[in-house]
Amino acid sequence: IMADILPKATNNLVFVYGTLKTNEPNNKFWSAEIYDGGTRGSRGGDMRKHGLFQLLAKGETVQKLPLVVATKHNVPFLLHKPGDGHHVEGEIYCVDDKMMNSLDIFEDVPNYYKKIISEIKVSECLNDKISLERGTIVKCSSYQLTNFKPELLKLKFYKTYCSAVVPPYTEM
Ligand code: PCA
């Protein structure tokens, strides 16, 4: 479904449920330009993008999973404990390898989050270049915690992360 809408080989589907979603505090990451440090000699480096991406659809996890907000920075975490929590809502993006790698670095995989492949059910197609029917199930990577402290399971489980509603996110 993706080859036709992005110029480069882009076989990576990512499901985001937290601060990377539309209108959330890290959504600017997608289109941010970064300075690559100065490989071009004395005049410095180049501004470059993290990579290519397309927002495809809204979706939710086929499995129930606990979504909590924790740490003093109020970070959203999807806990890899299928069966607890809700069918969590988020957004499905397709990304090129460069963006996939940028996201992994940003989320500090595998130290902080682990990248887990989960089934996501499309609830609404958001991209007019493709037709993704409601109800379609796609396999997406997402950033989840696997070896988490059991205390996290005592927190409130959300279905949808919304930084305006949960305790405020502060950048680390
Ligand atoms: N960013 C990633 C994982 C949690 C977060 O805040 C996301 O939005 O899916």
mmCIF file of C-alpha atoms and ligand atoms in Angstrom:
data_model
loop_
_atom_site.group_PDB
_atom_site.id
_atom_site.type_symbol
_atom_site.label_atom_id
_atom_site.label_comp_id
_atom_site.label_asym_id
_atom_site.label_seq_id
_atom_site.Cartn_x
_atom_site.Cartn_y
_atom_site.Cartn_z
ATOM 1 C CA ILE A 1 0.000 0.000 0.000
ATOM 2 C CA MET A 2 2.910 2.371 0.506
ATOM 3 C CA ALA A 3 5.228 1.979 -2.446
ATOM 4 C CA ASP A 4 3.053 4.243 -4.556
ATOM 5 C CA ILE A 5 2.779 7.169 -2.176
ATOM 6 C CA LEU A 6 6.396 7.681 -1.134
ATOM 7 C CA PRO A 7 9.245 7.977 -3.602
ATOM 8 C CA LYS A 8 11.694 5.696 -1.798
ATOM 9 C CA ALA A 9 11.245 2.149 -0.615
ATOM 10 C CA THR A 10 9.145 2.603 2.471
ATOM 11 C CA ASN A 11 8.069 -0.629 3.970
ATOM 12 C CA ASN A 12 7.850 0.570 7.525
ATOM 13 C CA LEU A 13 4.514 1.101 9.217
ATOM 14 C CA VAL A 14 4.569 2.776 12.611
ATOM 15 C CA PHE A 15 1.735 3.190 15.096
ATOM 16 C CA VAL A 16 2.093 6.197 17.414
ATOM 17 C CA TYR A 17 -0.126 6.568 20.449
ATOM 18 C CA GLY A 18 1.580 9.292 22.460
ATOM 19 C CA THR A 19 3.385 12.569 22.044
ATOM 20 C CA LEU A 20 4.128 11.951 18.350
ATOM 21 C CA LYS A 21 0.441 12.157 17.383
ATOM 22 C CA THR A 22 -1.159 15.137 15.686
ATOM 23 C CA ASN A 23 -1.542 18.068 18.106
ATOM 24 C CA GLU A 24 0.685 16.461 20.717
ATOM 25 C CA PRO A 25 3.978 17.884 22.018
ATOM 26 C CA ASN A 26 6.412 15.873 19.847
ATOM 27 C CA ASN A 27 4.430 15.973 16.603
ATOM 28 C CA LYS A 28 6.856 18.632 15.352
ATOM 29 C CA PHE A 29 9.532 15.902 15.259
ATOM 30 C CA TRP A 30 8.115 14.554 11.990
ATOM 31 C CA SER A 31 8.878 17.615 9.908
ATOM 32 C CA ALA A 32 11.702 19.124 11.935
ATOM 33 C CA GLU A 33 14.931 19.989 10.181
ATOM 34 C CA ILE A 34 18.089 19.179 12.039
ATOM 35 C CA TYR A 35 21.604 20.430 11.667
ATOM 36 C CA ASP A 36 23.877 17.521 10.855
ATOM 37 C CA GLY A 37 26.922 18.887 12.544
ATOM 38 C CA GLY A 38 29.465 20.077 10.026
ATOM 39 C CA THR A 39 30.639 17.367 7.664
ATOM 40 C CA ARG A 40 30.868 19.988 4.884
ATOM 41 C CA GLY A 41 34.040 21.609 6.169
ATOM 42 C CA SER A 42 34.621 24.940 7.862
ATOM 43 C CA ARG A 43 31.247 26.317 6.812
ATOM 44 C CA GLY A 44 29.548 23.580 8.762
ATOM 45 C CA GLY A 45 27.023 20.969 7.821
ATOM 46 C CA ASP A 46 23.602 20.862 6.276
ATOM 47 C CA MET A 47 20.082 21.101 7.464
ATOM 48 C CA ARG A 48 18.384 17.812 6.796
ATOM 49 C CA LYS A 49 15.102 16.087 7.482
ATOM 50 C CA HIS A 50 14.754 13.133 9.786
ATOM 51 C CA GLY A 51 13.363 11.183 6.846
ATOM 52 C CA LEU A 52 10.237 10.708 4.784
ATOM 53 C CA PHE A 53 6.834 9.967 6.206
ATOM 54 C CA GLN A 54 3.140 9.944 5.429
ATOM 55 C CA LEU A 55 0.281 9.967 7.890
ATOM 56 C CA LEU A 56 -2.032 7.203 6.690
ATOM 57 C CA ALA A 57 -4.835 6.601 9.126
ATOM 58 C CA LYS A 58 -6.241 6.575 12.595
ATOM 59 C CA GLY A 59 -6.330 3.186 14.209
ATOM 60 C CA GLU A 60 -6.460 1.239 17.404
ATOM 61 C CA THR A 61 -4.671 -1.778 18.783
ATOM 62 C CA VAL A 62 -6.390 -5.112 18.081
ATOM 63 C CA GLN A 63 -5.217 -6.340 21.471
ATOM 64 C CA LYS A 64 -6.059 -4.545 24.667
ATOM 65 C CA LEU A 65 -2.928 -2.954 26.103
ATOM 66 C CA PRO A 66 -2.363 -0.726 29.141
ATOM 67 C CA LEU A 67 -1.506 2.873 28.235
ATOM 68 C CA VAL A 68 -0.226 4.789 31.255
ATOM 69 C CA VAL A 69 1.333 8.165 31.917
ATOM 70 C CA ALA A 70 4.310 8.009 34.261
ATOM 71 C CA THR A 71 7.595 9.465 35.511
ATOM 72 C CA LYS A 72 7.941 13.035 36.702
ATOM 73 C CA HIS A 73 7.819 14.097 33.032
ATOM 74 C CA ASN A 74 4.406 12.481 32.486
ATOM 75 C CA VAL A 75 5.553 10.322 29.596
ATOM 76 C CA PRO A 76 3.001 8.033 27.909
ATOM 77 C CA PHE A 77 3.938 4.360 27.895
ATOM 78 C CA LEU A 78 2.206 1.492 26.164
ATOM 79 C CA LEU A 79 2.908 -1.549 28.321
ATOM 80 C CA HIS A 80 3.394 -4.852 26.571
ATOM 81 C CA LYS A 81 0.830 -6.738 28.602
ATOM 82 C CA PRO A 82 -1.857 -7.823 26.136
ATOM 83 C CA GLY A 83 -5.299 -8.273 27.676
ATOM 84 C CA ASP A 84 -5.145 -5.433 30.186
ATOM 85 C CA GLY A 85 -6.231 -1.892 29.411
ATOM 86 C CA HIS A 86 -7.981 -0.746 26.255
ATOM 87 C CA HIS A 87 -7.856 -0.955 22.481
ATOM 88 C CA VAL A 88 -5.550 2.048 22.387
ATOM 89 C CA GLU A 89 -6.082 4.758 19.790
ATOM 90 C CA GLY A 90 -3.325 6.289 17.708
ATOM 91 C CA GLU A 91 -2.088 7.132 14.224
ATOM 92 C CA ILE A 92 -0.540 4.939 11.540
ATOM 93 C CA TYR A 93 2.350 6.377 9.533
ATOM 94 C CA CYS A 94 4.489 4.882 6.827
ATOM 95 C CA VAL A 95 8.109 5.934 6.953
ATOM 96 C CA ASP A 96 11.302 5.357 5.012
ATOM 97 C CA ASP A 97 14.279 3.606 6.591
ATOM 98 C CA LYS A 98 15.873 6.918 7.484
ATOM 99 C CA MET A 99 12.825 8.116 9.415
ATOM 100 C CA MET A 100 12.471 4.704 11.056
ATOM 101 C CA ASN A 101 16.023 5.027 12.285
ATOM 102 C CA SER A 102 15.490 8.631 13.431
ATOM 103 C CA LEU A 103 12.414 7.601 15.398
ATOM 104 C CA ASP A 104 14.271 4.716 17.031
ATOM 105 C CA ILE A 105 17.005 7.105 18.149
ATOM 106 C CA PHE A 106 14.465 9.670 19.364
ATOM 107 C CA GLU A 107 12.654 7.020 21.431
ATOM 108 C CA ASP A 108 15.987 5.560 22.585
ATOM 109 C CA VAL A 109 15.265 2.024 21.357
ATOM 110 C CA PRO A 110 16.100 -0.460 22.837
ATOM 111 C CA ASN A 111 17.165 1.206 26.100
ATOM 112 C CA TYR A 112 13.984 3.089 26.869
ATOM 113 C CA TYR A 113 11.226 1.722 24.665
ATOM 114 C CA LYS A 114 11.308 -1.559 22.780
ATOM 115 C CA LYS A 115 10.023 -1.673 19.231
ATOM 116 C CA ILE A 116 7.188 -4.182 19.127
ATOM 117 C CA ILE A 117 5.084 -5.186 16.142
ATOM 118 C CA SER A 118 1.372 -5.100 16.924
ATOM 119 C CA GLU A 119 -1.783 -5.479 14.891
ATOM 120 C CA ILE A 120 -3.634 -2.207 14.395
ATOM 121 C CA LYS A 121 -7.190 -1.896 13.105
ATOM 122 C CA VAL A 122 -7.823 1.071 10.818
ATOM 123 C CA SER A 123 -10.654 3.286 12.048
ATOM 124 C CA GLU A 124 -10.374 6.154 9.565
ATOM 125 C CA CYS A 125 -8.205 6.704 6.507
ATOM 126 C CA LEU A 126 -6.541 10.131 6.664
ATOM 127 C CA ASN A 127 -4.622 10.038 3.398
ATOM 128 C CA ASP A 128 -6.328 10.673 0.069
ATOM 129 C CA LYS A 129 -3.475 9.061 -1.876
ATOM 130 C CA ILE A 130 -4.466 5.611 -0.661
ATOM 131 C CA SER A 131 -7.612 3.773 0.164
ATOM 132 C CA LEU A 132 -7.374 2.045 3.480
ATOM 133 C CA GLU A 133 -10.705 0.685 4.455
ATOM 134 C CA ARG A 134 -12.035 0.984 7.956
ATOM 135 C CA GLY A 135 -11.527 -2.344 9.734
ATOM 136 C CA THR A 136 -8.378 -3.290 7.819
ATOM 137 C CA ILE A 137 -5.794 -4.826 10.110
ATOM 138 C CA VAL A 138 -2.178 -3.839 9.530
ATOM 139 C CA LYS A 139 0.980 -4.833 11.375
ATOM 140 C CA CYS A 140 2.817 -1.795 12.735
ATOM 141 C CA SER A 141 5.868 -1.152 14.845
ATOM 142 C CA SER A 142 5.217 0.781 18.033
ATOM 143 C CA TYR A 143 7.197 1.858 21.047
ATOM 144 C CA GLN A 144 6.294 -0.204 24.101
ATOM 145 C CA LEU A 145 7.747 -1.149 27.465
ATOM 146 C CA THR A 146 8.423 -4.830 28.044
ATOM 147 C CA ASN A 147 10.327 -5.129 31.327
ATOM 148 C CA PHE A 148 8.432 -2.554 33.306
ATOM 149 C CA LYS A 149 7.957 -2.202 37.043
ATOM 150 C CA PRO A 150 4.710 -3.865 38.190
ATOM 151 C CA GLU A 151 3.748 -0.565 39.887
ATOM 152 C CA LEU A 152 2.950 0.823 36.447
ATOM 153 C CA LEU A 153 -0.006 -1.562 36.262
ATOM 154 C CA LYS A 154 -1.604 0.235 39.208
ATOM 155 C CA LEU A 155 -1.867 3.490 37.271
ATOM 156 C CA LYS A 156 -4.886 4.668 35.336
ATOM 157 C CA PHE A 157 -5.188 2.994 31.919
ATOM 158 C CA TYR A 158 -6.066 5.379 29.106
ATOM 159 C CA LYS A 159 -7.635 4.546 25.755
ATOM 160 C CA THR A 160 -6.352 7.722 24.159
ATOM 161 C CA TYR A 161 -3.367 9.849 25.081
ATOM 162 C CA CYS A 162 -4.134 13.550 25.052
ATOM 163 C CA SER A 163 -1.549 15.816 26.662
ATOM 164 C CA ALA A 164 -4.185 18.451 27.371
ATOM 165 C CA VAL A 165 -6.093 15.987 29.561
ATOM 166 C CA VAL A 166 -3.398 13.957 31.333
ATOM 167 C CA PRO A 167 -0.854 15.568 33.668
ATOM 168 C CA PRO A 168 1.312 17.858 31.512
ATOM 169 C CA TYR A 169 4.203 16.383 29.524
ATOM 170 C CA THR A 170 7.556 18.014 30.137
ATOM 171 C CA GLU A 171 10.456 17.478 27.801
ATOM 172 C CA MET A 172 13.473 15.584 29.099
HETATM 173 N N1 PCA B 1 6.047 8.848 21.695
HETATM 174 C C1 PCA B 1 5.811 7.617 21.038
HETATM 175 C C2 PCA B 1 5.867 6.603 22.105
HETATM 176 C C3 PCA B 1 5.380 7.335 23.292
HETATM 177 C C4 PCA B 1 5.580 8.748 22.952
HETATM 178 O O1 PCA B 1 5.352 9.709 23.649
HETATM 179 C C5 PCA B 1 4.446 7.678 20.416
HETATM 180 O O2 PCA B 1 3.844 8.749 20.329
HETATM 181 O O3 PCA B 1 3.941 6.626 20.012
#
